[in-house]
């Protein structure tokens, strides 16, 4: 059965594709395996040049890629432009990282001991629909830099930008077979990559539930896995913070990408003595979020990805919300910005909504804030707002989460590590840290005694 790719803002079909099955997946793994020996033999300087050329092509095709992403995900064009800019930056970064990811010599008796960073071989990359090209680039960059070849499986709902990138990689001069994109169902193409004996590693971003299955499946062949999974991050606001600034920023930490963001700070924890004032400021700021046509430059929030996902998101809102905004009166899978008051035991505070719904939760003091923030199976990101520097660092050290910001809600930078604690997964993407999980350390001893 063919796969209809939908624009979630109009419900129109924008492409029809033939999804791959097991046979096509095996063929792609075969191409990647055949390309691997030559790719790992490319000199670091030339590999860097090729990656740099790909980065430049992404820049030159930036507007085209941003339009593809905006139409396929329903995300505002301004955000899509930023994401494509980051894709180019990621490839530039890893082009520069190739000759800085090196081994060492270790003093030992009787000879020279040295280490090498060897590629793994063929890596399978499985990515979600919320930031399709961006998240793919976080894996492709270090995987190629470390000398691996790739089979990339984009989400069925959003395959278009990955297919365009596959062409651009060829245009950049990256040899055929090095980057292969296979579009198809997770349960077929994804599962085959996980089971395939010639795939050395799975780099996965997606839900905790699917991640659990991938870890289980990978055990059969002792595959390496990196898992970037769900989140339920806390935005912790102390009474001594700049409340105006924190409240003005908070909506964008949840409603950006219509809340379909693993880093969404969807639990807003507010110190009780500032709670009422903060709730008023937050409501006013949320009213200003501009929801509408993703193609317009000033739109800040678009629709959800699908009708089915909209139903799931709606199921989290029971009773009268503190605030609920408006949505366009047109076709599309729209859901309004929604603020609810909750306790940390409510379903809206325990499960990942993955939609524009934020839960406000009061806390009593610093210890209570830490307790509530950590009372979740997840540990991906979060924020701390306070003007007390010592407290900011104390709380940052106490939170079981991989990526934190103080007096800010931004989580992701090209050169800094990104990844989760607890059931948000393990392994780190971005920065020099990502290279470690796309290479093996080989230790060689060379006897020098005569
Ligand atoms: P998902 O887990 O349903 O799917 C992710 C990918 O896995 C898709 O490509 C899908 O086709 C594939 N897949 C599904 N079943 C599979 C199987 N049995 N074997 C192999 N692959 C399979 O997630 P989604 O709905 O696309 O994305 C939303 C989820 O992703 C959320 O939970 C979100 O938090 C998470 N996410 C995490 C991060 C992060 O970096 N931590 C970033 C973005 C999204």
Coordinates of C-alpha atoms and ligand atoms in Angstrom, one line a residue:
X1 CA 0.0 0.0 0.0
X2 CA 1.4 3.4 -0.9
X3 CA 2.2 6.0 1.7
X4 CA 0.4 9.4 1.6
X5 CA 2.5 12.2 3.1
X6 CA 0.1 14.9 4.5
X7 CA 0.5 18.6 5.3
X8 CA -1.0 18.8 8.8
X9 CA -2.0 22.4 8.4
X10 CA -4.2 21.7 5.3
X11 CA -4.8 17.9 5.5
X12 CA -3.7 17.8 1.8
X13 CA -1.5 15.0 0.4
X14 CA 1.8 16.5 -0.6
X15 CA 3.5 13.3 -1.8
X16 CA 2.8 9.6 -2.3
X17 CA 5.6 7.1 -1.8
X18 CA 6.1 3.4 -2.0
X19 CA 7.1 2.3 1.5
X20 CA 10.0 -0.1 1.7
X21 CA 9.8 -3.6 3.1
X22 CA 12.4 -6.0 4.5
X23 CA 13.9 -6.7 1.1
X24 CA 14.5 -3.0 0.4
X25 CA 16.0 -2.6 3.9
X26 CA 18.3 -5.5 3.4
X27 CA 19.4 -4.0 0.0
X28 CA 20.2 -0.7 1.7
X29 CA 22.2 -2.4 4.4
X30 CA 24.0 -4.3 1.7
X31 CA 24.9 -1.0 -0.2
X32 CA 26.1 0.6 3.1
X33 CA 28.2 -2.5 3.9
X34 CA 29.8 -2.5 0.5
X35 CA 30.5 1.2 0.7
X36 CA 32.1 0.9 4.2
X37 CA 35.7 -0.1 3.4
X38 CA 36.2 2.7 0.9
X39 CA 34.6 5.3 3.2
X40 CA 36.7 4.5 6.2
X41 CA 39.8 4.7 4.0
X42 CA 39.0 8.3 2.9
X43 CA 41.6 10.5 4.5
X44 CA 40.3 12.7 7.4
X45 CA 41.0 15.8 5.4
X46 CA 38.9 14.6 2.4
X47 CA 36.1 13.3 4.6
X48 CA 36.0 16.8 6.3
X49 CA 35.9 18.4 2.9
X50 CA 32.9 16.3 1.8
X51 CA 31.1 17.0 5.0
X52 CA 31.8 20.7 4.7
X53 CA 30.5 20.6 1.1
X54 CA 27.3 19.0 2.4
X55 CA 27.0 21.7 5.0
X56 CA 27.3 24.4 2.3
X57 CA 24.7 22.7 0.1
X58 CA 22.3 22.6 3.0
X59 CA 22.9 26.3 3.4
X60 CA 22.4 27.0 -0.3
X61 CA 19.2 24.9 -0.3
X62 CA 18.1 26.3 3.1
X63 CA 14.9 27.9 2.1
X64 CA 13.8 24.8 0.0
X65 CA 14.6 22.5 2.9
X66 CA 12.8 24.7 5.4
X67 CA 9.7 24.8 3.2
X68 CA 9.7 21.0 2.9
X69 CA 10.0 20.7 6.7
X70 CA 7.4 23.3 7.4
X71 CA 4.8 21.8 5.1
X72 CA 5.4 18.2 6.2
X73 CA 5.5 18.8 9.9
X74 CA 3.2 21.9 10.0
X75 CA 5.9 23.8 11.9
X76 CA 6.2 27.6 11.5
X77 CA 8.6 28.5 8.7
X78 CA 10.7 30.7 11.0
X79 CA 11.4 27.8 13.2
X80 CA 12.1 25.5 10.2
X81 CA 14.6 28.0 8.9
X82 CA 16.4 27.9 12.3
X83 CA 16.4 24.1 12.3
X84 CA 17.9 23.9 8.8
X85 CA 20.5 26.4 9.8
X86 CA 21.4 24.1 12.7
X87 CA 21.7 21.1 10.3
X88 CA 24.3 23.0 8.3
X89 CA 26.1 24.0 11.5
X90 CA 26.1 20.4 12.7
X91 CA 27.8 19.2 9.5
X92 CA 30.3 22.1 9.7
X93 CA 31.1 21.2 13.3
X94 CA 31.7 17.5 12.6
X95 CA 33.8 18.4 9.5
X96 CA 36.1 20.2 11.9
X97 CA 35.9 17.5 14.5
X98 CA 37.2 14.7 12.4
X99 CA 40.9 15.2 13.0
X100 CA 40.4 16.1 16.7
X101 CA 38.8 12.7 17.5
X102 CA 42.0 10.8 17.9
X103 CA 43.7 8.1 20.0
X104 CA 46.4 8.3 22.6
X105 CA 49.7 6.7 23.6
X106 CA 49.9 5.2 27.1
X107 CA 53.1 4.7 29.0
X108 CA 53.6 0.9 29.6
X109 CA 56.5 -1.4 30.2
X110 CA 58.2 -3.1 27.2
X111 CA 56.9 -1.1 24.3
X112 CA 54.4 1.4 23.0
X113 CA 50.7 1.2 23.7
X114 CA 48.4 3.2 21.5
X115 CA 44.7 3.5 20.9
X116 CA 42.7 4.0 17.7
X117 CA 39.2 5.2 17.2
X118 CA 37.7 2.8 14.7
X119 CA 34.4 3.2 12.9
X120 CA 31.7 0.7 13.8
X121 CA 30.7 -0.1 10.2
X122 CA 27.1 0.2 9.1
X123 CA 24.9 2.2 11.5
X124 CA 21.1 2.3 11.5
X125 CA 19.6 5.6 12.4
X126 CA 15.9 5.8 13.3
X127 CA 14.3 9.2 13.8
X128 CA 11.0 10.7 14.8
X129 CA 8.6 13.2 13.0
X130 CA 8.9 16.3 15.3
X131 CA 12.4 17.6 14.1
X132 CA 13.0 15.3 11.2
X133 CA 16.1 16.7 9.5
X134 CA 17.6 18.3 12.6
X135 CA 17.6 15.1 14.7
X136 CA 18.8 13.1 11.7
X137 CA 21.8 15.5 11.3
X138 CA 22.8 15.0 15.0
X139 CA 23.4 11.4 14.1
X140 CA 24.6 11.6 10.5
X141 CA 27.3 14.2 11.3
X142 CA 29.2 12.2 13.9
X143 CA 28.5 8.9 12.2
X144 CA 30.0 10.0 8.9
X145 CA 32.8 11.9 10.7
X146 CA 33.8 8.7 12.5
X147 CA 33.9 6.8 9.2
X148 CA 30.7 4.8 9.3
X149 CA 28.2 4.3 6.6
X150 CA 24.5 4.8 7.2
X151 CA 21.0 3.5 6.7
X152 CA 18.6 6.3 7.9
X153 CA 14.9 5.6 8.5
X154 CA 12.9 8.7 8.9
X155 CA 9.4 8.6 10.4
X156 CA 6.7 7.5 8.0
X157 CA 4.8 10.8 8.5
X158 CA 7.8 13.0 7.6
X159 CA 10.2 11.4 5.2
X160 CA 10.6 14.3 2.6
X161 CA 13.5 16.3 4.0
X162 CA 15.6 13.1 4.6
X163 CA 15.0 12.1 1.0
X164 CA 16.2 15.5 -0.2
X165 CA 19.3 15.3 2.1
X166 CA 20.2 12.0 0.6
X167 CA 20.3 13.7 -2.9
X168 CA 22.3 16.6 -1.5
X169 CA 24.9 14.2 0.0
X170 CA 25.4 12.7 -3.5
X171 CA 25.7 16.2 -5.0
X172 CA 28.3 17.0 -2.3
X173 CA 30.4 14.1 -3.6
X174 CA 29.8 11.7 -0.7
X175 CA 30.0 8.3 -2.5
X176 CA 27.0 6.3 -3.3
X177 CA 26.0 3.8 -0.6
X178 CA 27.5 5.9 2.3
X179 CA 24.1 7.6 3.2
X180 CA 21.0 5.5 2.4
X181 CA 17.5 6.6 3.2
X182 CA 14.8 4.0 3.6
X183 CA 11.2 5.1 4.0
X184 CA 8.8 2.7 5.7
X185 CA 7.1 1.5 8.8
X186 CA 8.9 1.3 12.1
X187 CA 7.6 -2.1 12.7
X188 CA 9.0 -3.3 9.4
X189 CA 12.0 -1.2 8.3
X190 CA 13.0 -0.1 11.8
X191 CA 12.6 -3.6 13.3
X192 CA 14.7 -5.1 10.4
X193 CA 17.5 -2.6 11.0
X194 CA 17.5 -3.5 14.7
X195 CA 17.6 -7.3 13.9
X196 CA 20.0 -7.1 10.9
X197 CA 23.3 -8.8 11.8
X198 CA 25.3 -6.4 9.6
X199 CA 24.1 -3.3 11.4
X200 CA 26.6 -2.5 14.2
X201 CA 24.6 0.2 16.0
X202 CA 21.2 1.8 16.2
X203 CA 21.0 5.5 16.9
X204 CA 17.4 6.0 17.9
X205 CA 15.3 9.1 18.8
X206 CA 11.7 8.5 19.6
X207 CA 9.3 7.3 22.4
X208 CA 10.4 5.5 25.5
X209 CA 8.1 2.6 24.6
X210 CA 9.7 2.0 21.1
X211 CA 13.1 2.6 22.6
X212 CA 12.6 -0.2 25.1
X213 CA 11.8 -2.6 22.2
X214 CA 14.9 -1.5 20.3
X215 CA 17.1 -2.2 23.3
X216 CA 15.6 -5.6 23.6
X217 CA 16.0 -6.4 19.9
X218 CA 19.6 -5.1 19.9
X219 CA 20.5 -7.6 22.6
X220 CA 20.3 -10.4 20.1
X221 CA 23.3 -9.2 18.2
X222 CA 24.9 -7.1 21.0
X223 CA 24.3 -4.0 18.9
X224 CA 25.4 -0.7 20.3
X225 CA 22.4 1.6 21.0
X226 CA 22.0 5.3 21.7
X227 CA 18.5 6.1 22.9
X228 CA 17.1 9.6 22.9
X229 CA 13.6 9.1 24.3
X230 CA 10.7 11.0 25.9
X231 CA 10.7 13.7 28.5
X232 CA 8.5 15.5 31.1
X233 CA 10.8 18.4 32.0
X234 CA 10.3 20.8 34.8
X235 CA 10.6 24.6 34.5
X236 CA 11.3 25.5 38.1
X237 CA 10.5 29.2 39.0
X238 CA 11.6 30.5 42.3
X239 CA 10.0 33.5 43.8
X240 CA 13.2 35.5 43.7
X241 CA 13.5 35.1 39.9
X242 CA 12.8 37.8 37.3
X243 CA 9.2 36.7 37.1
X244 CA 8.4 38.8 34.1
X245 CA 11.2 37.4 32.1
X246 CA 10.5 33.8 33.2
X247 CA 6.8 34.2 32.4
X248 CA 7.5 35.7 29.0
X249 CA 9.7 32.8 28.0
X250 CA 7.7 29.9 29.5
X251 CA 5.1 29.6 26.7
X252 CA 7.8 29.1 24.1
X253 CA 9.3 26.4 26.2
X254 CA 6.1 24.4 25.9
X255 CA 4.2 25.6 22.8
X256 CA 7.2 25.7 20.4
X257 CA 6.7 23.1 17.7
X258 CA 3.1 22.8 19.2
X259 CA 4.5 21.1 22.2
X260 CA 5.8 18.2 20.1
X261 CA 9.3 18.6 21.6
X262 CA 11.0 16.0 23.8
X263 CA 12.5 19.0 25.8
X264 CA 9.2 20.7 26.3
X265 CA 9.1 22.2 29.9
X266 CA 5.5 21.0 30.3
X267 CA 5.6 21.0 34.1
X268 CA 5.9 24.6 35.3
X269 CA 6.8 24.4 39.0
X270 CA 6.2 27.8 40.8
X271 CA 7.2 28.7 44.4
X272 CA 3.9 29.1 46.2
X273 CA 4.3 32.7 47.3
X274 CA 4.8 33.8 43.7
X275 CA 2.3 31.4 42.2
X276 CA -0.7 33.7 41.7
X277 CA 1.4 36.5 40.2
X278 CA 3.3 34.1 37.9
X279 CA 0.0 32.5 36.8
X280 CA -1.3 35.9 35.7
X281 CA 1.9 36.8 33.9
X282 CA 2.0 33.4 32.2
X283 CA -1.6 33.6 31.1
X284 CA -1.0 37.0 29.5
X285 CA 2.1 35.8 27.7
X286 CA 0.3 32.7 26.4
X287 CA -2.4 34.9 25.0
X288 CA 0.2 36.5 22.8
X289 CA 1.4 33.3 21.1
X290 CA 0.6 33.6 17.4
X291 CA -1.1 30.4 16.2
X292 CA -1.8 30.1 12.5
X293 CA -0.6 29.4 9.0
X294 CA 2.9 27.9 9.3
X295 CA 3.9 29.5 6.0
X296 CA 3.6 33.0 7.5
X297 CA 6.8 34.5 8.8
X298 CA 5.4 35.7 12.1
X299 CA 3.5 32.5 13.0
X300 CA 4.7 31.0 16.3
X301 CA 2.7 27.8 16.5
X302 CA 1.2 25.5 13.9
X303 CA -1.0 22.4 14.1
X304 CA -0.3 19.0 15.5
X305 CA 1.1 16.3 13.3
X306 CA -2.0 14.2 12.8
X307 CA -5.7 13.8 13.7
X308 CA -4.9 10.8 15.8
X309 CA -2.3 12.7 17.8
X310 CA -4.7 15.6 18.3
X311 CA -7.2 13.1 20.0
X312 CA -4.4 11.9 22.3
X313 CA -3.4 15.5 23.3
X314 CA -7.1 16.4 23.9
X315 CA -7.5 13.5 26.2
X316 CA -5.1 15.1 28.7
X317 CA -7.3 18.1 29.3
X318 CA -10.1 17.4 31.8
X319 CA -12.3 20.1 33.4
X320 CA -11.9 23.8 33.0
X321 CA -8.3 24.8 32.0
X322 CA -6.7 27.9 33.6
X323 CA -6.4 29.3 30.0
X324 CA -7.1 28.0 26.5
X325 CA -6.3 30.0 23.4
X326 CA -7.8 30.0 19.9
X327 CA -7.0 28.1 16.7
X328 CA -7.7 28.9 13.1
X329 CA -11.1 27.9 11.8
X330 CA -9.7 26.0 8.8
X331 CA -8.8 22.5 8.0
X332 CA -5.7 21.1 9.9
X333 CA -5.0 19.3 13.1
X334 CA -5.2 22.4 15.4
X335 CA -5.0 22.3 19.1
X336 CA -4.9 25.5 21.2
X337 CA -2.3 26.6 23.7
X338 CA -3.6 25.3 27.1
X339 CA -2.6 26.0 30.7
X340 CA -3.9 23.7 33.4
X341 CA -3.4 23.7 37.2
X342 CA -2.3 20.3 38.5
X343 CA -0.5 18.3 41.1
X344 CA 2.5 16.2 40.1
X345 CA 0.3 13.0 40.5
X346 CA -2.1 14.0 37.8
X347 CA -1.8 12.2 34.4
X348 CA -1.0 15.5 32.7
X349 CA 2.0 15.9 34.9
X350 CA 3.2 12.2 34.7
X351 CA 2.9 11.4 31.0
X352 CA 4.4 13.1 28.0
X353 CA 1.6 15.0 26.3
X354 CA 3.6 16.0 23.3
X355 CA 1.2 18.8 22.6
X356 CA 0.6 22.4 23.7
X357 CA -0.6 21.7 27.2
X358 CA 1.4 23.0 30.2
X359 CA 0.7 22.0 33.8
X360 CA 1.2 24.6 36.6
X361 CA 2.3 23.0 39.9
X362 CA 3.0 24.9 43.1
X363 CA 6.0 24.1 45.4
X364 CA 6.8 25.1 49.0
X365 CA 10.6 25.5 49.1
X366 CA 13.9 24.4 47.4
X367 CA 13.7 20.9 48.7
X368 CA 10.1 20.5 47.6
X369 CA 11.0 21.8 44.1
X370 CA 13.8 19.3 43.7
X371 CA 11.5 16.5 45.0
X372 CA 8.7 17.3 42.5
X373 CA 11.1 17.9 39.6
X374 CA 12.7 14.5 40.1
X375 CA 9.5 12.7 40.7
X376 CA 9.2 11.4 37.1
X377 CA 10.4 8.4 35.1
X378 CA 12.0 10.9 32.7
X379 CA 15.1 13.0 32.9
X380 CA 15.8 14.9 29.7
X381 CA 15.9 18.6 30.2
X382 CA 14.7 21.4 32.4
X383 CA 15.1 25.0 33.6
X384 CA 15.8 26.8 36.9
X385 CA 14.8 30.5 37.3
X386 CA 16.3 32.3 40.3
X387 CA 18.5 35.3 41.0
X388 CA 20.4 33.3 43.7
X389 CA 23.4 31.9 41.9
X390 CA 24.3 29.4 44.6
X391 CA 20.8 28.1 44.7
X392 CA 20.8 27.8 40.9
X393 CA 23.8 25.6 41.0
X394 CA 22.7 23.6 44.0
X395 CA 19.4 22.7 42.3
X396 CA 21.1 22.0 38.9
X397 CA 23.3 19.5 40.6
X398 CA 20.4 17.9 42.4
X399 CA 18.2 17.4 39.4
X400 CA 18.4 14.0 37.7
X401 CA 18.3 15.3 34.1
X402 CA 20.7 15.5 31.3
X403 CA 20.3 19.0 29.9
X404 CA 19.6 22.1 32.1
X405 CA 19.4 25.8 31.6
X406 CA 19.5 28.5 34.3
X407 CA 17.4 31.7 33.6
X408 CA 16.9 30.3 30.1
X409 CA 14.9 27.6 28.4
X410 CA 17.3 26.6 25.6
X411 CA 18.6 23.0 25.6
X412 CA 20.4 22.4 22.4
X413 CA 23.7 23.6 21.0
X414 CA 25.8 22.1 18.3
X415 CA 28.9 21.9 20.5
X416 CA 27.4 20.8 23.8
X417 CA 26.3 17.3 24.8
X418 CA 22.6 16.5 24.6
X419 CA 20.8 13.4 26.1
X420 CA 18.9 12.0 29.0
X421 CA 19.0 10.4 32.4
X422 CA 16.6 7.6 33.6
X423 CA 14.0 6.6 31.0
X424 CA 14.8 9.5 28.7
X425 CA 17.5 7.3 27.4
X426 CA 21.3 7.2 27.4
X427 CA 24.3 8.2 25.2
X428 CA 25.0 11.8 24.2
X429 CA 24.4 13.5 20.9
X430 CA 26.1 16.7 19.6
X431 CA 29.5 18.1 20.6
X432 CA 32.6 16.0 20.7
X433 CA 30.7 13.6 23.0
X434 CA 28.7 12.1 20.1
X435 CA 31.8 10.8 18.4
X436 CA 32.4 8.3 21.2
X437 CA 29.3 6.4 20.4
X438 CA 30.0 6.1 16.7
X439 CA 33.4 4.6 17.2
X440 CA 35.2 1.8 19.1
X441 CA 38.4 2.2 20.9
X442 CA 41.1 -0.2 19.7
X443 CA 44.1 -0.8 21.9
X444 CA 47.4 -1.9 20.3
X445 CA 50.6 -2.8 22.1
X446 CA 53.9 -2.7 20.1
X447 CA 56.8 -4.4 21.8
X448 CA 60.0 -2.5 21.4
X449 CA 62.4 -4.7 23.4
X450 CA 65.0 -6.3 21.2
Ligands
LIG1 P1 8.1 6.7 17.9 O1 8.9 6.1 19.0 O2 6.7 6.3 17.6 O3 8.9 6.6 16.5 C1 10.2 7.0 16.3 C2 10.8 6.3 15.2 O4 10.9 4.9 15.5 C3 10.0 6.4 13.9 O5 10.9 6.5 12.8 C4 9.2 5.1 13.9 O6 8.9 4.6 12.5 C5 10.3 4.1 14.4 N1 9.7 2.9 15.0 C6 8.4 2.7 15.5 N2 8.3 1.4 15.9 C7 9.5 0.8 15.7 C8 10.0 -0.5 15.9 N3 9.2 -1.5 16.4 N4 11.3 -0.8 15.6 C9 12.1 0.2 15.1 N5 11.7 1.4 14.9 C10 10.4 1.7 15.1 O7 8.2 8.3 18.2 P2 7.5 9.5 17.4 O8 6.1 9.4 17.7 O9 8.0 9.5 16.0 O10 8.2 10.7 18.2 C11 7.8 11.2 19.4 C12 8.6 10.6 20.5 O11 10.0 10.9 20.3 C13 8.3 11.3 21.8 O12 8.2 10.4 22.9 C14 9.5 12.3 22.0 O13 9.7 12.6 23.3 C15 10.6 11.5 21.4 N6 11.7 12.4 21.1 C16 12.8 12.4 21.8 C17 13.9 13.2 21.5 C18 15.2 13.2 22.3 O14 16.2 13.7 21.8 N7 15.2 12.7 23.5 C19 13.8 14.1 20.4 C20 12.6 14.1 19.7 C21 11.5 13.2 20.0

